[in-house]
Amino acid sequence: MSELERHAYDVLVIGAGGAGLRAAIEAREHGMRTAVLCKSLFGKAHTVMAEGGIAAAMGNVNSHDSWQVHFRDTMRGGKFLNNWRMAELHAKEAPDRVWELETYGALFDRTADGRISQRNFGGHEYPRLAHVGDRTGLELIRSLQQKIVSLQQEDQRELGDYEARLKVFAECTVTELLQDEDGRIAGAFGYWRESGRFVSFEAPAVVLATGGIGKSFKVTSNSWEYTGDGHALALRAGAALVNMEFVQFHPTGMVWPPSVKGILVTESVRGDGGVLRNSENKRFMFDYIPEVFKDKYADNETEADKWYTDADNNRRPPELLPRDEVARAINSEVKAGRGSPHGGVFLDVSSRLPAEEIIRRLPSMHHQFKELADVDITAQPMEVGPTCHYVMGGVEVEPDTAASRVPGLFAAGEVSGGMHGSNRLGGNSLSDLLVFGRRAGAGASAYVQGLTERPAAAPETLARAERSALAPFDGEGGANPYGLHMELQQVMNDLVGIIRKSGEMAQALEKLEALKAKAAEVTVEGHRQFNPGWHLALDLRNMLLVSECVAKAALLRTESRGGHTRDDFPGMDAEWRRKLLVCTASGDGVEASAEVVEKPQVPMRPDLLDLFEYSELEKYLTGQELTGQSGASRGEGS
Amino acid sequence: MTASATSAASAQDNTSAGQDKTNAAGSRGSQPPVPEGAITITVKIRRFNTEFDDEPRWESFQVPALPTDRVLNLLHHVKWYLDGTLTFRRSCAHGICGSDAMRINGVNRLACKVLVKDLLAGGGKATTITIEPIKGLPVHKDLLVDMEPFFEAFRAVKPYLINYGQEPTRERIQSAADRERFDDTTKCILCACCTTSCPVYWTEGSYFGPAAIVNAHRFIFDSRDEAAEERLDILNDVDGVWRCRTTFNCTDACPRGIQVTKAIQEVKRALLFKRV
């Protein structure tokens, strides 16, 4: 232990995507000595893959837009299960975060008068997504990265040290959070991916910004980093996760060739006019408009097509329904035998826009299909199908400060839960990262400033963390981590996927137990120097624990809502809207296991409830809730 | 399927860590079914592990692949089934994050964007694909290089918006034409394909390299930015744009299709004519 590398900071941010970088900037602006740790290289985080844009009610394209309309859309998209305070903060603050990003230097596509342009997207009533072609996430990360470089150069001029206030530690994985005897955060323990050496960071506040869990599923748009690390670290530290049963399957992932199955096809294709057709050349989405959305979505092609030029007087095309609806519809079409040759459906923009317009608006998609599938999207339809894309569930946090129930532990972005309810709208992720990244940075700073002493981890905690991390090198002949990972992905895909059944989920839980037992015996080859097999063995523990949360919560929720569809309980149940499922864990390392309990949802504040028509609330709330809310009798019209 | 060490030996390559490798390969367990239409490709990888190797060595693996597979899939096959210690970077796996730049058959490419069908040997001959780390940066292990010198050059050109005026209440106005002016150089994903394909960079590591110049260009020609002069001064340095020999390697290497050489020329012209 004597040679353990140690660092000390005020605020430690784990994850260098949009939320992590924004949190780090905020903490540094609050005078905190801040460190960012990331598994990949700086600037390569999963946020770069966001294509469509960042949702903010700036009203640059349609001046009718306002935070209230954005709030309503977000709640509808999440089927009213959202943490309404988070949705409110998000809708109110997103425009400021986009403008702020612009002052950092971000590039945006512009309107004719030079303001930030906004595009249409599923579930958003007005054109709301600020964007840069279809590479918005890349620009967001680059702008934050550039901002950090500029702050570091400022510190260099002032203090003679680039990293005096803000330092990024790349290719470093955290395996444990450190806590003092009272359970307060004291830092984090991890290893350098390159050398395999251990490192400890002392810090009274940790912001988790580790993203999602998609690598537990076989067909996914997520990259290798998405192994639920932050979710699992939070659980093991004593924090709770909410909404883990809600996993978003993006309706349009590539389905062919096999090597690229799951890679995302941006929703902008549909926002810009692309339509979904089955093997009978029918625009099938008209058959899948659910009751709650009938007044907002066109039931015929003529009206749907008119909407693109006259949105105020026509209802939206059903291709732009929230993602959960579209994903289920595609799934049903394929099951009914009306799918495309490779098991998806057709997404066609070639018959909808001139070729040069497609190349201008969707350059990355044009490129992606040409290069990877040999398909020219200006001349042919694409083949697409659902792909695991986003987890709505995550660390339960205080909306205003992003604080979890563990003192000193904060979470922002995909790893936090509540904001998106049962289903996230496209474009609401990038704005979520900035709004709550900033709030987590501020919340963590305020917490640290309020401390009278720095919590210290007991020395044996470090020794235990080290033993646990080295366990995969012990023993011989155990399972290969890659094989175990594939088994896990298959289980989650087949048994806890887009359509769920009680028996299958029970089976999944048995299999997860068996996988855990195998994972305890997993053996890795080679040495500690950049050893991807060892890294995966450690990531597997996180994936297994988080998958258990997903399966257990999904089994308990006997209704269908957003990103949770039960074949045996196909309807939405207003009683269930009032309940959250909260996951906690007990035990250590690979032995940790999850427990799920019900918790009542906090009723929405009356002034927010008043933003909705009574007739709409009737679709989601129980009779008891409605009679209790006289103020909701007449909401502002939409 | 041939185990790695056997195939390496048959290819008469350096198998200095061969003993270790045989056991390693043998412990990998069962392999996935070979898909219909698969062909066997010899994947010849430049390996280097400071723990065993005094210098880099070649190792070959036999990998079943579909023509539509990408080189990244071949590397995954090796790592998952043949040798779990093979080390390389990758993140998004479809050309946006810029993590998996490597030298594939002698040219810099992203492994996630090169299809096997484009590398097949003609006339029914067996195909060998060679994969090496990108050149000009220190190799840490196998295909993994130290990116720090590359990022250092990026940071040196002040790659962020500098504006001495008042902050706008909301956003700065920028016309579509002004925005279009530097669109090409904003596509950069910092993968290092361009910089590490540059013969000048190979011999003169102090040269800023194409990527840093591209990122300077992105701000020099941004109508909102006011520090073009500062950046031009930096690039007028002995290790700046004048080192460029206009070989176009960078433009050929760019996976984003950025006209890298043209951007460098535009920076040179701005220096010569003191005009942006």
PDB file of N, CA and C in Angstrom, chain A residues 87 125 150 187 211 230 239 245 259 287 300 302 362 422 463 475 483 497 499 548 567 586 633:
ATOM      1  N   ALA A  87     -38.028  18.247 -14.463  1.00  0.00           N
ATOM      2  CA  ALA A  87     -38.524  18.624 -15.792  1.00  0.00           C
ATOM      3  C   ALA A  87     -38.746  20.134 -15.877  1.00  0.00           C
ATOM      4  N   GLU A 125     -43.393  19.837 -29.530  1.00  0.00           N
ATOM      5  CA  GLU A 125     -44.471  20.505 -30.247  1.00  0.00           C
ATOM      6  C   GLU A 125     -43.950  21.493 -31.296  1.00  0.00           C
ATOM      7  N   SER A 150      -9.254  26.584 -22.338  1.00  0.00           N
ATOM      8  CA  SER A 150      -9.108  28.028 -22.144  1.00  0.00           C
ATOM      9  C   SER A 150      -9.009  28.378 -20.648  1.00  0.00           C
ATOM     10  N   GLY A 187     -13.762  10.093  -1.207  1.00  0.00           N
ATOM     11  CA  GLY A 187     -12.927  10.031  -2.400  1.00  0.00           C
ATOM     12  C   GLY A 187     -13.277   8.843  -3.278  1.00  0.00           C
ATOM     13  N   GLY A 211     -22.818   8.202 -17.384  1.00  0.00           N
ATOM     14  CA  GLY A 211     -23.643   7.752 -18.496  1.00  0.00           C
ATOM     15  C   GLY A 211     -24.456   6.514 -18.178  1.00  0.00           C
ATOM     16  N   GLY A 230     -21.339   4.100 -12.844  1.00  0.00           N
ATOM     17  CA  GLY A 230     -21.817   5.078 -11.867  1.00  0.00           C
ATOM     18  C   GLY A 230     -23.027   4.550 -11.127  1.00  0.00           C
ATOM     19  N   ALA A 239     -26.413   4.682  -2.067  1.00  0.00           N
ATOM     20  CA  ALA A 239     -27.417   5.534  -2.719  1.00  0.00           C
ATOM     21  C   ALA A 239     -28.496   4.657  -3.349  1.00  0.00           C
ATOM     22  N   GLU A 245     -36.549   0.265 -14.350  1.00  0.00           N
ATOM     23  CA  GLU A 245     -37.267  -0.593 -15.297  1.00  0.00           C
ATOM     24  C   GLU A 245     -37.435   0.069 -16.666  1.00  0.00           C
ATOM     25  N   SER A 259     -22.228  -6.487 -38.700  1.00  0.00           N
ATOM     26  CA  SER A 259     -21.162  -5.856 -37.922  1.00  0.00           C
ATOM     27  C   SER A 259     -21.560  -4.483 -37.388  1.00  0.00           C
ATOM     28  N   ASP A 287     -51.304   3.491 -37.938  1.00  0.00           N
ATOM     29  CA  ASP A 287     -52.057   2.462 -37.212  1.00  0.00           C
ATOM     30  C   ASP A 287     -51.660   2.378 -35.736  1.00  0.00           C
ATOM     31  N   ASN A 300     -53.845  10.895 -41.186  1.00  0.00           N
ATOM     32  CA  ASN A 300     -53.780  10.634 -42.631  1.00  0.00           C
ATOM     33  C   ASN A 300     -52.538  11.301 -43.220  1.00  0.00           C
ATOM     34  N   THR A 302     -52.026  13.105 -45.920  1.00  0.00           N
ATOM     35  CA  THR A 302     -52.119  14.483 -46.429  1.00  0.00           C
ATOM     36  C   THR A 302     -51.853  15.493 -45.313  1.00  0.00           C
ATOM     37  N   LEU A 362     -28.298  15.866 -43.556  1.00  0.00           N
ATOM     38  CA  LEU A 362     -27.960  14.620 -42.864  1.00  0.00           C
ATOM     39  C   LEU A 362     -26.634  14.045 -43.366  1.00  0.00           C
ATOM     40  N   SER A 422     -40.701   7.827 -17.687  1.00  0.00           N
ATOM     41  CA  SER A 422     -40.648   6.488 -18.256  1.00  0.00           C
ATOM     42  C   SER A 422     -40.086   6.478 -19.670  1.00  0.00           C
ATOM     43  N   ALA A 463      -7.274  -1.027   1.204  1.00  0.00           N
ATOM     44  CA  ALA A 463      -6.758  -2.387   1.051  1.00  0.00           C
ATOM     45  C   ALA A 463      -7.837  -3.307   0.500  1.00  0.00           C
ATOM     46  N   GLY A 475      -6.765 -17.666  -9.055  1.00  0.00           N
ATOM     47  CA  GLY A 475      -7.383 -18.883  -9.546  1.00  0.00           C
ATOM     48  C   GLY A 475      -7.081 -19.144 -11.008  1.00  0.00           C
ATOM     49  N   GLY A 483     -16.807 -13.986 -22.782  1.00  0.00           N
ATOM     50  CA  GLY A 483     -17.896 -14.946 -22.946  1.00  0.00           C
ATOM     51  C   GLY A 483     -19.044 -14.632 -21.994  1.00  0.00           C
ATOM     52  N   GLY A 497     -36.015  -7.351 -22.606  1.00  0.00           N
ATOM     53  CA  GLY A 497     -35.836  -6.424 -23.726  1.00  0.00           C
ATOM     54  C   GLY A 497     -37.021  -5.513 -23.931  1.00  0.00           C
ATOM     55  N   ILE A 499     -40.106  -6.010 -25.231  1.00  0.00           N
ATOM     56  CA  ILE A 499     -41.408  -6.519 -24.772  1.00  0.00           C
ATOM     57  C   ILE A 499     -41.132  -7.537 -23.653  1.00  0.00           C
ATOM     58  N   GLU A 548     -29.563  -6.602 -12.670  1.00  0.00           N
ATOM     59  CA  GLU A 548     -30.460  -7.165 -11.667  1.00  0.00           C
ATOM     60  C   GLU A 548     -31.510  -6.126 -11.252  1.00  0.00           C
ATOM     61  N   ASP A 567     -46.018  -7.556 -21.898  1.00  0.00           N
ATOM     62  CA  ASP A 567     -46.933  -8.311 -22.738  1.00  0.00           C
ATOM     63  C   ASP A 567     -48.147  -8.757 -21.910  1.00  0.00           C
ATOM     64  N   SER A 586     -27.100  -4.428  -1.277  1.00  0.00           N
ATOM     65  CA  SER A 586     -26.328  -4.814  -0.107  1.00  0.00           C
ATOM     66  C   SER A 586     -25.239  -5.774  -0.570  1.00  0.00           C
ATOM     67  N   SER A 633     -58.644  22.399 -13.079  1.00  0.00           N
ATOM     68  CA  SER A 633     -59.871  22.290 -13.871  1.00  0.00           C
ATOM     69  C   SER A 633     -59.723  22.904 -15.260  1.00  0.00           C
TER      70      SER A 633
END
